[in-house]
Structures are given as structure tokens and as C-alpha cells.
Amino acid sequence: MNRRDFLTGSSFALSAFTTPVTRWLVTPADDTAHHRGGTQVGRLDLDELRDAADEARRWDSKYGGGNWRANSVTTCLEQQAVPLLQGSFSDEVGRELFSVTSELSRLAGWTAFDVGQHEVAQRHFIQALRLARAGGDVQLGCYVLTTMAMQALMRGFAEEAIDMAQGAFERAKQHAVPRMLAFTKLIEARAHARTGDERAASRALAASENLLERTRQDSGDEPGWIDFYHHARLSADAAEVFRDLKDPQAALAWNQQAVAMQPGVFTRSVGMRLAIVGTAHLQARDLDHGLELGNRSVDILARVKSARALDYVREFNAALTPWRREPAVREFLHRTRKDLGIAA
């Protein structure tokens, strides 16, 4: 795959990840990044791309991947990043250019993943991994591969997601900051939970927590794209891990450690978390509290364009099965059809 050519065509298939992932695991960095071509690329060009990536992250968190501002990252790739890749730059500038373009491509994949365009997301993730390799950015490659593992997990390939997360960790453990490695272990824990392996999930979750503790002593520079992962996020995801393991007591205990997030900043995450915790209450046979959280989740997610978030409401609805004949439950299911378009 040419590192300067963006992928087109192809539909989603897990097997398409095999070759690019293997290549990154074997050789995660190219030897050189300099190039002689058209326009000279400088620091201002790199800063502009970084600003575009930062803005896309903010809008994605607030309104979901279907928001036009978050989705504009694809336009930035096509109209700004691609011409720069054909320009002239030194090895140092080239590595930074490939890295920031990799992050833009990862974001484009993430927004597509969030709205359910999985084949488009896969193409962007594969390209992002190749660009991280071109930039010699092993740490960013680890992040991209972990995101690919999350996509595989959400598509129903939990065992493969475990392999990808473990591979990302092992290849980058000498290069990545503890916070990045901690996030990789979190995704591994979530994948183990989907297979029903409580021991492995708990072990990976503990490893993630231990790595996060190291960030308090570590004085090294951390990339801005991983600053979202902290103990409160771990706690929120741990609640999801134990929801998947059908252990509502553990899920609710972890949720107590997850501090409140601002709906105006992390709108999608707040709505998803309410659905997760609501499902845990249903697993604990607490219908009233579960429905209260379910309705609050719908209130928030009705303002977000995210197919991924709607999957959490569908899982909540499935947990309502024992109470299908209850009037309040029937009313809630009608509301999710009307406000979110979720079929019964």
C-alpha cells in the first residue's frame, strides 16, 4: 500500500485488517520520511492540520460522528492533507506530517464508525495505520490499532479484538506512554467481557488501572489525542465490562467511581453511560430506576447523530424483555421508536 494514496472501494471484512496489522507489528516505522515534490511543507501547515484534528474531536464528542463539523475531517484530508503529502519536506517535517495525517484519517474512520459506515471506517483505519508507520510514530500506531480492535469488537469479533489489542500493547510497550498502554488494556478488557471471560477481563482492567497510576509519576510528554483517558473514564467503561458479564453489582459499584461528565461537552458519552447503567439496574431487577435512566439517555441521545450510541439503547431495550407487558415499558419502547427510530 502506498503511504500517499488513500484507499477507495472495498466493503467491510475483518480479513482486510490482516495484512496491514501484520506489517505494522513486524515493522512499525519506516526508515525515512523525506520527500521531494511540489510545494514546500512547513510548520504552519502542520499546525493547521493539528487544529483541524482538535476541532473534529471536540465536535465528535459533543454531537456524534454524524455532525457535519465532525464529518468535515474527511474534507480536510482530501483538500489539505493529501496535497501536502505530495509536497517537499525534510525527514523531520515529513514524520510529523504523516503522523498528523494519520490522526486525521483515524478521526475520519472514527466518525464513520460512529454512524455505522463500517466499510468506510475500515478503509480510513487501515490508511491511518500505514501513515503512522510512515511517520515512525509507534505510539500513534498503537492507538490506531486499538481503535481497529474496538471496531472489530463492536462488529462481533471479540476474539480477534483481543488479539489486536494485545498485539498493539506488546509492540508499543517500549515506545508508548502509560496512558496509551492503559487504554489498550481497557479495550482488551471490554473484548474479554464480550466473550464472558470474567477472569481475563478483570486482569486486563487491573493492568489498565495500574498503568494509569503510573501517569501520576511519569513526566514525559503525552499526545493530546489520549488526554481523554483517565480514571473516571476507566470506571465508566468498567461498568460496561461488568454489565456485559451480567454482574450488575460490580457494574454499579464501578459507576459510583465515575465522576459526572458534562452533557454539553461529552453528549454522546453521557447518553451511552446512562443506557449502560440503566441496563445494569435492569439486570438487578430494578425496573423503576432502570427506566428512569433509560428515559434520560433518550433525552440526550435524541440530540446526537450516532448509530453506535443507539446500539446501547437497543441493548437496554433487550434487557426490558421480562417486563414487556408493563405499560411503562411499552411507553418507553414506543418512545425509542418515535424519537430514535429504533425498531421494536
mmCIF file of C-alpha atoms in Angstrom:
data_model
loop_
_atom_site.group_PDB
_atom_site.id
_atom_site.type_symbol
_atom_site.label_atom_id
_atom_site.label_comp_id
_atom_site.label_asym_id
_atom_site.label_seq_id
_atom_site.Cartn_x
_atom_site.Cartn_y
_atom_site.Cartn_z
ATOM 1 C CA MET A 1 0.000 0.000 0.000
ATOM 2 C CA ASN A 2 1.409 3.356 -0.995
ATOM 3 C CA ARG A 3 1.529 5.610 2.036
ATOM 4 C CA ARG A 4 0.454 8.635 -0.008
ATOM 5 C CA ASP A 5 -2.601 7.064 -1.695
ATOM 6 C CA PHE A 6 -5.901 6.919 0.156
ATOM 7 C CA LEU A 7 -7.946 3.731 -0.156
ATOM 8 C CA THR A 8 -11.153 3.534 -2.159
ATOM 9 C CA GLY A 9 -13.616 0.728 -2.747
ATOM 10 C CA SER A 10 -13.893 -2.463 -0.666
ATOM 11 C CA SER A 11 -16.574 -3.475 1.816
ATOM 12 C CA PHE A 12 -16.091 -4.329 5.485
ATOM 13 C CA ALA A 13 -14.302 -7.614 6.116
ATOM 14 C CA LEU A 14 -12.238 -8.461 9.162
ATOM 15 C CA SER A 15 -9.716 -10.262 6.961
ATOM 16 C CA ALA A 16 -8.826 -6.919 5.345
ATOM 17 C CA PHE A 17 -7.113 -5.967 8.609
ATOM 18 C CA THR A 18 -4.752 -8.948 8.491
ATOM 19 C CA THR A 19 -2.012 -7.686 6.162
ATOM 20 C CA PRO A 20 -1.757 -4.058 7.376
ATOM 21 C CA VAL A 21 -1.814 -5.147 11.020
ATOM 22 C CA THR A 22 0.833 -7.799 10.431
ATOM 23 C CA ARG A 23 3.058 -5.323 8.611
ATOM 24 C CA TRP A 24 2.767 -2.815 11.438
ATOM 25 C CA LEU A 25 3.500 -5.437 14.088
ATOM 26 C CA VAL A 26 6.616 -6.586 12.209
ATOM 27 C CA THR A 27 7.884 -3.145 11.116
ATOM 28 C CA PRO A 28 6.003 -0.308 12.849
ATOM 29 C CA ALA A 29 8.176 2.501 11.408
ATOM 30 C CA ASP A 30 9.582 3.389 8.001
ATOM 31 C CA ASP A 31 13.272 4.268 7.743
ATOM 32 C CA THR A 32 12.780 7.734 6.322
ATOM 33 C CA ALA A 33 10.014 10.236 5.581
ATOM 34 C CA HIS A 34 11.602 12.944 3.453
ATOM 35 C CA HIS A 35 10.134 13.694 0.025
ATOM 36 C CA ARG A 36 10.827 15.969 -2.939
ATOM 37 C CA GLY A 37 7.767 17.128 -4.797
ATOM 38 C CA GLY A 38 5.709 20.260 -5.166
ATOM 39 C CA THR A 39 5.061 22.924 -2.535
ATOM 40 C CA GLN A 40 7.421 23.160 0.427
ATOM 41 C CA VAL A 41 5.682 21.963 3.593
ATOM 42 C CA GLY A 42 6.357 23.877 6.798
ATOM 43 C CA ARG A 43 5.321 24.160 10.436
ATOM 44 C CA LEU A 44 2.317 26.353 9.706
ATOM 45 C CA ASP A 45 0.874 23.614 7.515
ATOM 46 C CA LEU A 46 1.290 21.092 10.326
ATOM 47 C CA ASP A 47 -0.309 23.427 12.864
ATOM 48 C CA GLU A 48 -3.332 23.894 10.602
ATOM 49 C CA LEU A 49 -3.845 20.146 10.333
ATOM 50 C CA ARG A 50 -3.485 19.702 14.106
ATOM 51 C CA ASP A 51 -6.080 22.414 14.723
ATOM 52 C CA ALA A 52 -8.467 20.652 12.328
ATOM 53 C CA ALA A 53 -7.984 17.375 14.204
ATOM 54 C CA ASP A 54 -8.579 19.032 17.590
ATOM 55 C CA GLU A 55 -11.778 20.670 16.365
ATOM 56 C CA ALA A 56 -13.082 17.422 14.869
ATOM 57 C CA ARG A 57 -12.515 15.631 18.193
ATOM 58 C CA ARG A 58 -14.474 18.287 20.088
ATOM 59 C CA TRP A 59 -17.464 18.221 17.742
ATOM 60 C CA ASP A 60 -17.489 14.423 17.603
ATOM 61 C CA SER A 61 -17.658 14.216 21.413
ATOM 62 C CA LYS A 62 -20.407 16.809 21.609
ATOM 63 C CA TYR A 63 -22.715 15.866 18.724
ATOM 64 C CA GLY A 64 -21.575 12.481 17.407
ATOM 65 C CA GLY A 65 -19.834 11.377 14.241
ATOM 66 C CA GLY A 66 -22.800 12.326 12.055
ATOM 67 C CA ASN A 67 -22.439 16.013 12.868
ATOM 68 C CA TRP A 68 -21.294 17.968 9.827
ATOM 69 C CA ARG A 69 -18.456 19.665 11.712
ATOM 70 C CA ALA A 70 -17.030 16.353 12.929
ATOM 71 C CA ASN A 71 -17.524 14.877 9.460
ATOM 72 C CA SER A 72 -15.603 17.744 7.851
ATOM 73 C CA VAL A 73 -12.382 15.934 8.766
ATOM 74 C CA THR A 74 -12.755 13.963 5.517
ATOM 75 C CA THR A 75 -12.799 17.202 3.528
ATOM 76 C CA CYS A 76 -9.680 18.328 5.389
ATOM 77 C CA LEU A 77 -7.947 15.088 4.416
ATOM 78 C CA GLU A 78 -8.828 15.413 0.750
ATOM 79 C CA GLN A 79 -8.298 19.142 0.267
ATOM 80 C CA GLN A 80 -5.461 19.937 2.665
ATOM 81 C CA ALA A 81 -3.562 16.847 3.796
ATOM 82 C CA VAL A 82 -3.311 14.936 0.509
ATOM 83 C CA PRO A 83 -1.753 17.850 -1.453
ATOM 84 C CA LEU A 84 0.793 18.308 1.348
ATOM 85 C CA LEU A 85 1.785 14.642 1.142
ATOM 86 C CA GLN A 86 2.814 15.320 -2.485
ATOM 87 C CA GLY A 87 4.954 18.291 -1.469
ATOM 88 C CA SER A 88 8.588 18.684 -0.424
ATOM 89 C CA PHE A 89 9.617 18.150 3.200
ATOM 90 C CA SER A 90 12.535 17.065 5.334
ATOM 91 C CA ASP A 91 12.590 13.814 7.266
ATOM 92 C CA GLU A 92 11.635 15.611 10.499
ATOM 93 C CA VAL A 93 8.739 17.548 8.970
ATOM 94 C CA GLY A 94 7.692 14.504 6.964
ATOM 95 C CA ARG A 95 7.364 12.326 10.039
ATOM 96 C CA GLU A 96 5.179 14.934 11.717
ATOM 97 C CA LEU A 97 3.126 15.351 8.550
ATOM 98 C CA PHE A 98 2.493 11.624 8.268
ATOM 99 C CA SER A 99 1.605 11.426 11.952
ATOM 100 C CA VAL A 100 -0.932 14.254 11.942
ATOM 101 C CA THR A 101 -2.439 12.953 8.694
ATOM 102 C CA SER A 102 -2.678 9.540 10.336
ATOM 103 C CA GLU A 103 -4.622 11.075 13.208
ATOM 104 C CA LEU A 104 -6.940 12.852 10.756
ATOM 105 C CA SER A 105 -7.519 9.570 8.935
ATOM 106 C CA ARG A 106 -8.177 7.808 12.257
ATOM 107 C CA LEU A 107 -10.718 10.519 13.117
ATOM 108 C CA ALA A 108 -12.378 10.135 9.718
ATOM 109 C CA GLY A 109 -12.609 6.418 10.403
ATOM 110 C CA TRP A 110 -13.949 7.027 13.894
ATOM 111 C CA THR A 111 -16.736 9.335 12.714
ATOM 112 C CA ALA A 112 -17.697 6.811 10.011
ATOM 113 C CA PHE A 113 -17.626 4.007 12.589
ATOM 114 C CA ASP A 114 -19.829 6.065 14.902
ATOM 115 C CA VAL A 115 -22.567 6.473 12.285
ATOM 116 C CA GLY A 116 -22.433 2.831 11.189
ATOM 117 C CA GLN A 117 -20.447 3.214 7.950
ATOM 118 C CA HIS A 118 -18.142 0.365 8.888
ATOM 119 C CA GLU A 119 -16.595 -0.314 5.498
ATOM 120 C CA VAL A 120 -15.631 3.364 5.143
ATOM 121 C CA ALA A 121 -14.275 3.365 8.680
ATOM 122 C CA GLN A 122 -12.174 0.313 7.972
ATOM 123 C CA ARG A 123 -10.551 1.915 4.939
ATOM 124 C CA HIS A 124 -9.618 5.009 6.944
ATOM 125 C CA PHE A 125 -8.243 2.958 9.839
ATOM 126 C CA ILE A 126 -6.052 0.906 7.517
ATOM 127 C CA GLN A 127 -4.733 4.083 5.929
ATOM 128 C CA ALA A 128 -4.165 5.672 9.340
ATOM 129 C CA LEU A 129 -2.088 2.699 10.454
ATOM 130 C CA ARG A 130 0.047 2.928 7.312
ATOM 131 C CA LEU A 131 0.556 6.658 7.756
ATOM 132 C CA ALA A 132 1.588 6.192 11.395
ATOM 133 C CA ARG A 133 4.151 3.686 10.166
ATOM 134 C CA ALA A 134 5.357 6.171 7.550
ATOM 135 C CA GLY A 135 5.788 8.753 10.301
ATOM 136 C CA GLY A 136 7.670 6.359 12.552
ATOM 137 C CA ASP A 137 5.015 7.038 15.203
ATOM 138 C CA VAL A 138 4.738 3.700 17.013
ATOM 139 C CA GLN A 139 2.622 5.215 19.764
ATOM 140 C CA LEU A 140 0.023 6.576 17.338
ATOM 141 C CA GLY A 141 0.068 3.254 15.500
ATOM 142 C CA CYS A 142 -0.796 1.597 18.800
ATOM 143 C CA TYR A 143 -3.762 3.966 19.190
ATOM 144 C CA VAL A 144 -4.980 3.315 15.643
ATOM 145 C CA LEU A 145 -4.694 -0.455 16.072
ATOM 146 C CA THR A 146 -6.566 -0.242 19.387
ATOM 147 C CA THR A 147 -9.336 1.686 17.633
ATOM 148 C CA MET A 148 -9.423 -1.009 14.955
ATOM 149 C CA ALA A 149 -9.768 -3.579 17.729
ATOM 150 C CA MET A 150 -12.746 -1.639 19.074
ATOM 151 C CA GLN A 151 -14.394 -1.699 15.652
ATOM 152 C CA ALA A 152 -13.807 -5.447 15.388
ATOM 153 C CA LEU A 153 -15.301 -5.866 18.865
ATOM 154 C CA MET A 154 -18.429 -3.866 18.049
ATOM 155 C CA ARG A 155 -18.865 -5.860 14.831
ATOM 156 C CA GLY A 156 -18.986 -9.068 16.863
ATOM 157 C CA PHE A 157 -15.386 -10.273 16.550
ATOM 158 C CA ALA A 158 -14.388 -10.251 20.216
ATOM 159 C CA GLU A 159 -11.648 -12.897 19.996
ATOM 160 C CA GLU A 160 -9.961 -11.077 17.129
ATOM 161 C CA ALA A 161 -10.281 -7.791 19.027
ATOM 162 C CA ILE A 162 -8.403 -9.375 21.937
ATOM 163 C CA ASP A 163 -5.579 -10.423 19.612
ATOM 164 C CA MET A 164 -5.358 -6.948 18.076
ATOM 165 C CA ALA A 165 -5.351 -5.145 21.431
ATOM 166 C CA GLN A 166 -2.718 -7.485 22.849
ATOM 167 C CA GLY A 167 -0.596 -7.106 19.715
ATOM 168 C CA ALA A 168 -0.812 -3.311 19.918
ATOM 169 C CA PHE A 169 0.285 -3.402 23.550
ATOM 170 C CA GLU A 170 3.212 -5.763 23.055
ATOM 171 C CA ARG A 171 4.548 -3.900 20.003
ATOM 172 C CA ALA A 172 4.321 -0.451 21.587
ATOM 173 C CA LYS A 173 5.089 -1.107 25.252
ATOM 174 C CA GLN A 174 8.640 0.213 24.894
ATOM 175 C CA HIS A 175 7.519 3.317 22.967
ATOM 176 C CA ALA A 176 4.108 4.458 24.246
ATOM 177 C CA VAL A 177 3.294 6.474 27.363
ATOM 178 C CA PRO A 178 1.497 4.620 30.185
ATOM 179 C CA ARG A 179 -1.831 6.333 29.444
ATOM 180 C CA MET A 180 -1.832 4.980 25.883
ATOM 181 C CA LEU A 181 -0.955 1.481 27.039
ATOM 182 C CA ALA A 182 -3.650 1.710 29.707
ATOM 183 C CA PHE A 183 -6.275 2.449 27.046
ATOM 184 C CA THR A 184 -5.148 -0.568 25.045
ATOM 185 C CA LYS A 185 -5.661 -2.769 28.110
ATOM 186 C CA LEU A 186 -9.109 -1.244 28.618
ATOM 187 C CA ILE A 187 -10.231 -2.301 25.140
ATOM 188 C CA GLU A 188 -8.795 -5.756 25.778
ATOM 189 C CA ALA A 189 -10.866 -5.940 28.984
ATOM 190 C CA ARG A 190 -14.022 -4.964 27.096
ATOM 191 C CA ALA A 191 -13.358 -7.657 24.497
ATOM 192 C CA HIS A 192 -12.794 -10.328 27.158
ATOM 193 C CA ALA A 193 -16.099 -9.302 28.752
ATOM 194 C CA ARG A 194 -17.928 -9.876 25.463
ATOM 195 C CA THR A 195 -16.570 -13.451 25.450
ATOM 196 C CA GLY A 196 -17.781 -13.961 29.033
ATOM 197 C CA ASP A 197 -14.250 -14.404 30.436
ATOM 198 C CA GLU A 198 -14.506 -12.575 33.752
ATOM 199 C CA ARG A 199 -11.032 -13.529 34.962
ATOM 200 C CA ALA A 200 -9.270 -12.252 31.834
ATOM 201 C CA ALA A 201 -11.427 -9.109 31.747
ATOM 202 C CA SER A 202 -10.631 -8.316 35.383
ATOM 203 C CA ARG A 203 -6.931 -8.926 34.805
ATOM 204 C CA ALA A 204 -6.807 -6.565 31.808
ATOM 205 C CA LEU A 205 -8.842 -3.958 33.693
ATOM 206 C CA ALA A 206 -6.441 -4.126 36.643
ATOM 207 C CA ALA A 207 -3.497 -3.712 34.255
ATOM 208 C CA SER A 208 -5.154 -0.619 32.793
ATOM 209 C CA GLU A 209 -5.702 0.835 36.249
ATOM 210 C CA ASN A 210 -2.083 0.165 37.270
ATOM 211 C CA LEU A 211 -0.793 1.864 34.130
ATOM 212 C CA LEU A 212 -2.981 4.890 34.818
ATOM 213 C CA GLU A 213 -1.448 5.129 38.282
ATOM 214 C CA ARG A 214 1.962 5.420 36.618
ATOM 215 C CA THR A 215 0.824 8.538 34.749
ATOM 216 C CA ARG A 216 0.915 10.450 38.040
ATOM 217 C CA GLN A 217 4.671 9.912 38.314
ATOM 218 C CA ASP A 218 5.515 9.897 34.618
ATOM 219 C CA SER A 219 6.799 13.305 33.482
ATOM 220 C CA GLY A 220 7.057 12.508 29.779
ATOM 221 C CA ASP A 221 5.080 14.382 27.161
ATOM 222 C CA GLU A 222 1.721 12.885 26.295
ATOM 223 C CA PRO A 223 -0.020 13.378 22.939
ATOM 224 C CA GLY A 224 -3.219 15.408 23.119
ATOM 225 C CA TRP A 225 -5.287 12.681 21.472
ATOM 226 C CA ILE A 226 -5.080 10.407 24.539
ATOM 227 C CA ASP A 227 -5.872 13.008 27.209
ATOM 228 C CA PHE A 228 -9.493 11.787 27.416
ATOM 229 C CA TYR A 229 -8.451 8.575 29.162
ATOM 230 C CA HIS A 230 -8.292 8.930 32.935
ATOM 231 C CA HIS A 231 -9.595 7.037 35.953
ATOM 232 C CA ALA A 232 -13.140 8.374 35.597
ATOM 233 C CA ARG A 233 -13.278 7.056 32.021
ATOM 234 C CA LEU A 234 -11.857 3.721 33.147
ATOM 235 C CA SER A 235 -14.559 3.494 35.818
ATOM 236 C CA ALA A 236 -17.305 4.267 33.298
ATOM 237 C CA ASP A 237 -16.019 1.603 30.900
ATOM 238 C CA ALA A 238 -15.565 -0.869 33.761
ATOM 239 C CA ALA A 239 -19.295 -0.500 34.403
ATOM 240 C CA GLU A 240 -19.828 -1.603 30.794
ATOM 241 C CA VAL A 241 -17.419 -4.515 31.248
ATOM 242 C CA PHE A 242 -19.412 -5.885 34.191
ATOM 243 C CA ARG A 243 -22.729 -5.160 32.514
ATOM 244 C CA ASP A 244 -21.569 -7.434 29.695
ATOM 245 C CA LEU A 245 -20.513 -10.021 32.290
ATOM 246 C CA LYS A 246 -24.032 -9.847 33.786
ATOM 247 C CA ASP A 247 -22.647 -8.667 37.145
ATOM 248 C CA PRO A 248 -24.830 -5.635 37.956
ATOM 249 C CA GLN A 249 -23.476 -5.162 41.479
ATOM 250 C CA ALA A 250 -19.916 -4.738 40.181
ATOM 251 C CA ALA A 251 -21.137 -2.549 37.322
ATOM 252 C CA LEU A 252 -22.970 -0.195 39.686
ATOM 253 C CA ALA A 253 -20.018 -0.111 42.101
ATOM 254 C CA TRP A 254 -17.673 0.965 39.307
ATOM 255 C CA ASN A 255 -20.182 3.554 38.161
ATOM 256 C CA GLN A 256 -20.006 5.181 41.594
ATOM 257 C CA GLN A 257 -16.326 5.919 40.910
ATOM 258 C CA ALA A 258 -17.033 7.509 37.522
ATOM 259 C CA VAL A 259 -17.436 11.241 38.015
ATOM 260 C CA ALA A 260 -20.182 13.082 36.181
ATOM 261 C CA MET A 261 -19.348 14.206 32.650
ATOM 262 C CA GLN A 262 -20.633 17.441 31.164
ATOM 263 C CA PRO A 263 -23.505 16.701 28.725
ATOM 264 C CA GLY A 264 -22.621 19.816 26.727
ATOM 265 C CA VAL A 265 -19.087 18.532 26.110
ATOM 266 C CA PHE A 266 -19.412 14.734 26.099
ATOM 267 C CA THR A 267 -23.036 14.499 24.990
ATOM 268 C CA ARG A 268 -22.816 11.082 23.331
ATOM 269 C CA SER A 269 -20.762 9.522 26.140
ATOM 270 C CA VAL A 270 -23.197 10.750 28.797
ATOM 271 C CA GLY A 271 -26.172 9.279 26.927
ATOM 272 C CA MET A 272 -24.404 5.958 26.382
ATOM 273 C CA ARG A 273 -23.343 5.741 30.012
ATOM 274 C CA LEU A 274 -26.912 6.310 31.197
ATOM 275 C CA ALA A 275 -28.064 3.418 28.994
ATOM 276 C CA ILE A 276 -25.281 1.170 30.329
ATOM 277 C CA VAL A 277 -26.033 1.922 33.984
ATOM 278 C CA GLY A 278 -29.763 1.650 33.319
ATOM 279 C CA THR A 279 -29.201 -1.824 31.859
ATOM 280 C CA ALA A 280 -27.254 -2.818 34.977
ATOM 281 C CA HIS A 281 -30.228 -1.746 37.112
ATOM 282 C CA LEU A 282 -32.489 -3.898 34.960
ATOM 283 C CA GLN A 283 -30.122 -6.832 35.438
ATOM 284 C CA ALA A 284 -30.510 -6.207 39.190
ATOM 285 C CA ARG A 285 -34.322 -6.369 38.708
ATOM 286 C CA ASP A 286 -34.763 -2.657 39.452
ATOM 287 C CA LEU A 287 -37.200 -1.649 36.717
ATOM 288 C CA ASP A 288 -38.124 1.796 38.050
ATOM 289 C CA HIS A 289 -34.553 3.051 38.345
ATOM 290 C CA GLY A 290 -33.624 1.423 35.039
ATOM 291 C CA LEU A 291 -36.455 3.155 33.183
ATOM 292 C CA GLU A 292 -35.585 6.489 34.764
ATOM 293 C CA LEU A 293 -32.040 6.268 33.407
ATOM 294 C CA GLY A 294 -33.281 4.918 30.088
ATOM 295 C CA ASN A 295 -35.518 7.935 29.579
ATOM 296 C CA ARG A 296 -32.699 10.309 30.471
ATOM 297 C CA SER A 297 -30.496 8.521 27.942
ATOM 298 C CA VAL A 298 -33.099 9.027 25.204
ATOM 299 C CA ASP A 299 -33.418 12.711 26.152
ATOM 300 C CA ILE A 300 -29.712 13.177 25.452
ATOM 301 C CA LEU A 301 -29.164 10.828 22.510
ATOM 302 C CA ALA A 302 -32.051 12.345 20.574
ATOM 303 C CA ARG A 303 -29.678 15.306 20.020
ATOM 304 C CA VAL A 304 -26.772 13.153 18.816
ATOM 305 C CA LYS A 305 -26.149 11.588 15.408
ATOM 306 C CA SER A 306 -24.539 8.300 16.373
ATOM 307 C CA ALA A 307 -25.556 4.807 15.292
ATOM 308 C CA ARG A 308 -23.101 3.409 17.837
ATOM 309 C CA ALA A 309 -24.911 5.186 20.673
ATOM 310 C CA LEU A 310 -28.242 3.760 19.528
ATOM 311 C CA ASP A 311 -26.830 0.249 19.929
ATOM 312 C CA TYR A 312 -26.636 0.900 23.671
ATOM 313 C CA VAL A 313 -30.320 1.804 23.734
ATOM 314 C CA ARG A 314 -31.105 -1.398 21.814
ATOM 315 C CA GLU A 315 -29.216 -3.383 24.446
ATOM 316 C CA PHE A 316 -31.219 -1.568 27.127
ATOM 317 C CA ASN A 317 -34.445 -2.434 25.307
ATOM 318 C CA ALA A 318 -33.424 -6.094 25.139
ATOM 319 C CA ALA A 319 -32.939 -6.106 28.913
ATOM 320 C CA LEU A 320 -36.557 -4.925 29.268
ATOM 321 C CA THR A 321 -37.850 -8.222 27.870
ATOM 322 C CA PRO A 322 -39.113 -9.619 31.227
ATOM 323 C CA TRP A 323 -41.365 -6.554 31.619
ATOM 324 C CA ARG A 324 -42.642 -6.216 28.037
ATOM 325 C CA ARG A 325 -46.286 -6.175 29.130
ATOM 326 C CA GLU A 326 -45.800 -3.366 31.659
ATOM 327 C CA PRO A 327 -47.449 -0.094 30.495
ATOM 328 C CA ALA A 328 -44.373 1.990 31.385
ATOM 329 C CA VAL A 329 -42.158 -0.334 29.364
ATOM 330 C CA ARG A 330 -44.465 -0.280 26.369
ATOM 331 C CA GLU A 331 -44.483 3.516 26.543
ATOM 332 C CA PHE A 332 -40.682 3.614 26.663
ATOM 333 C CA LEU A 333 -40.334 1.281 23.676
ATOM 334 C CA HIS A 334 -42.776 3.451 21.750
ATOM 335 C CA ARG A 335 -40.684 6.495 22.633
ATOM 336 C CA THR A 336 -37.455 4.924 21.350
ATOM 337 C CA ARG A 337 -39.214 4.119 18.074
ATOM 338 C CA LYS A 338 -40.550 7.653 17.753
ATOM 339 C CA ASP A 339 -37.541 9.671 18.966
ATOM 340 C CA LEU A 340 -34.630 7.452 17.917
ATOM 341 C CA GLY A 341 -36.061 5.290 15.152
ATOM 342 C CA ILE A 342 -35.289 2.046 17.000
ATOM 343 C CA ALA A 343 -37.497 -0.805 15.829
ATOM 344 C CA ALA A 344 -39.239 -2.960 18.397
#
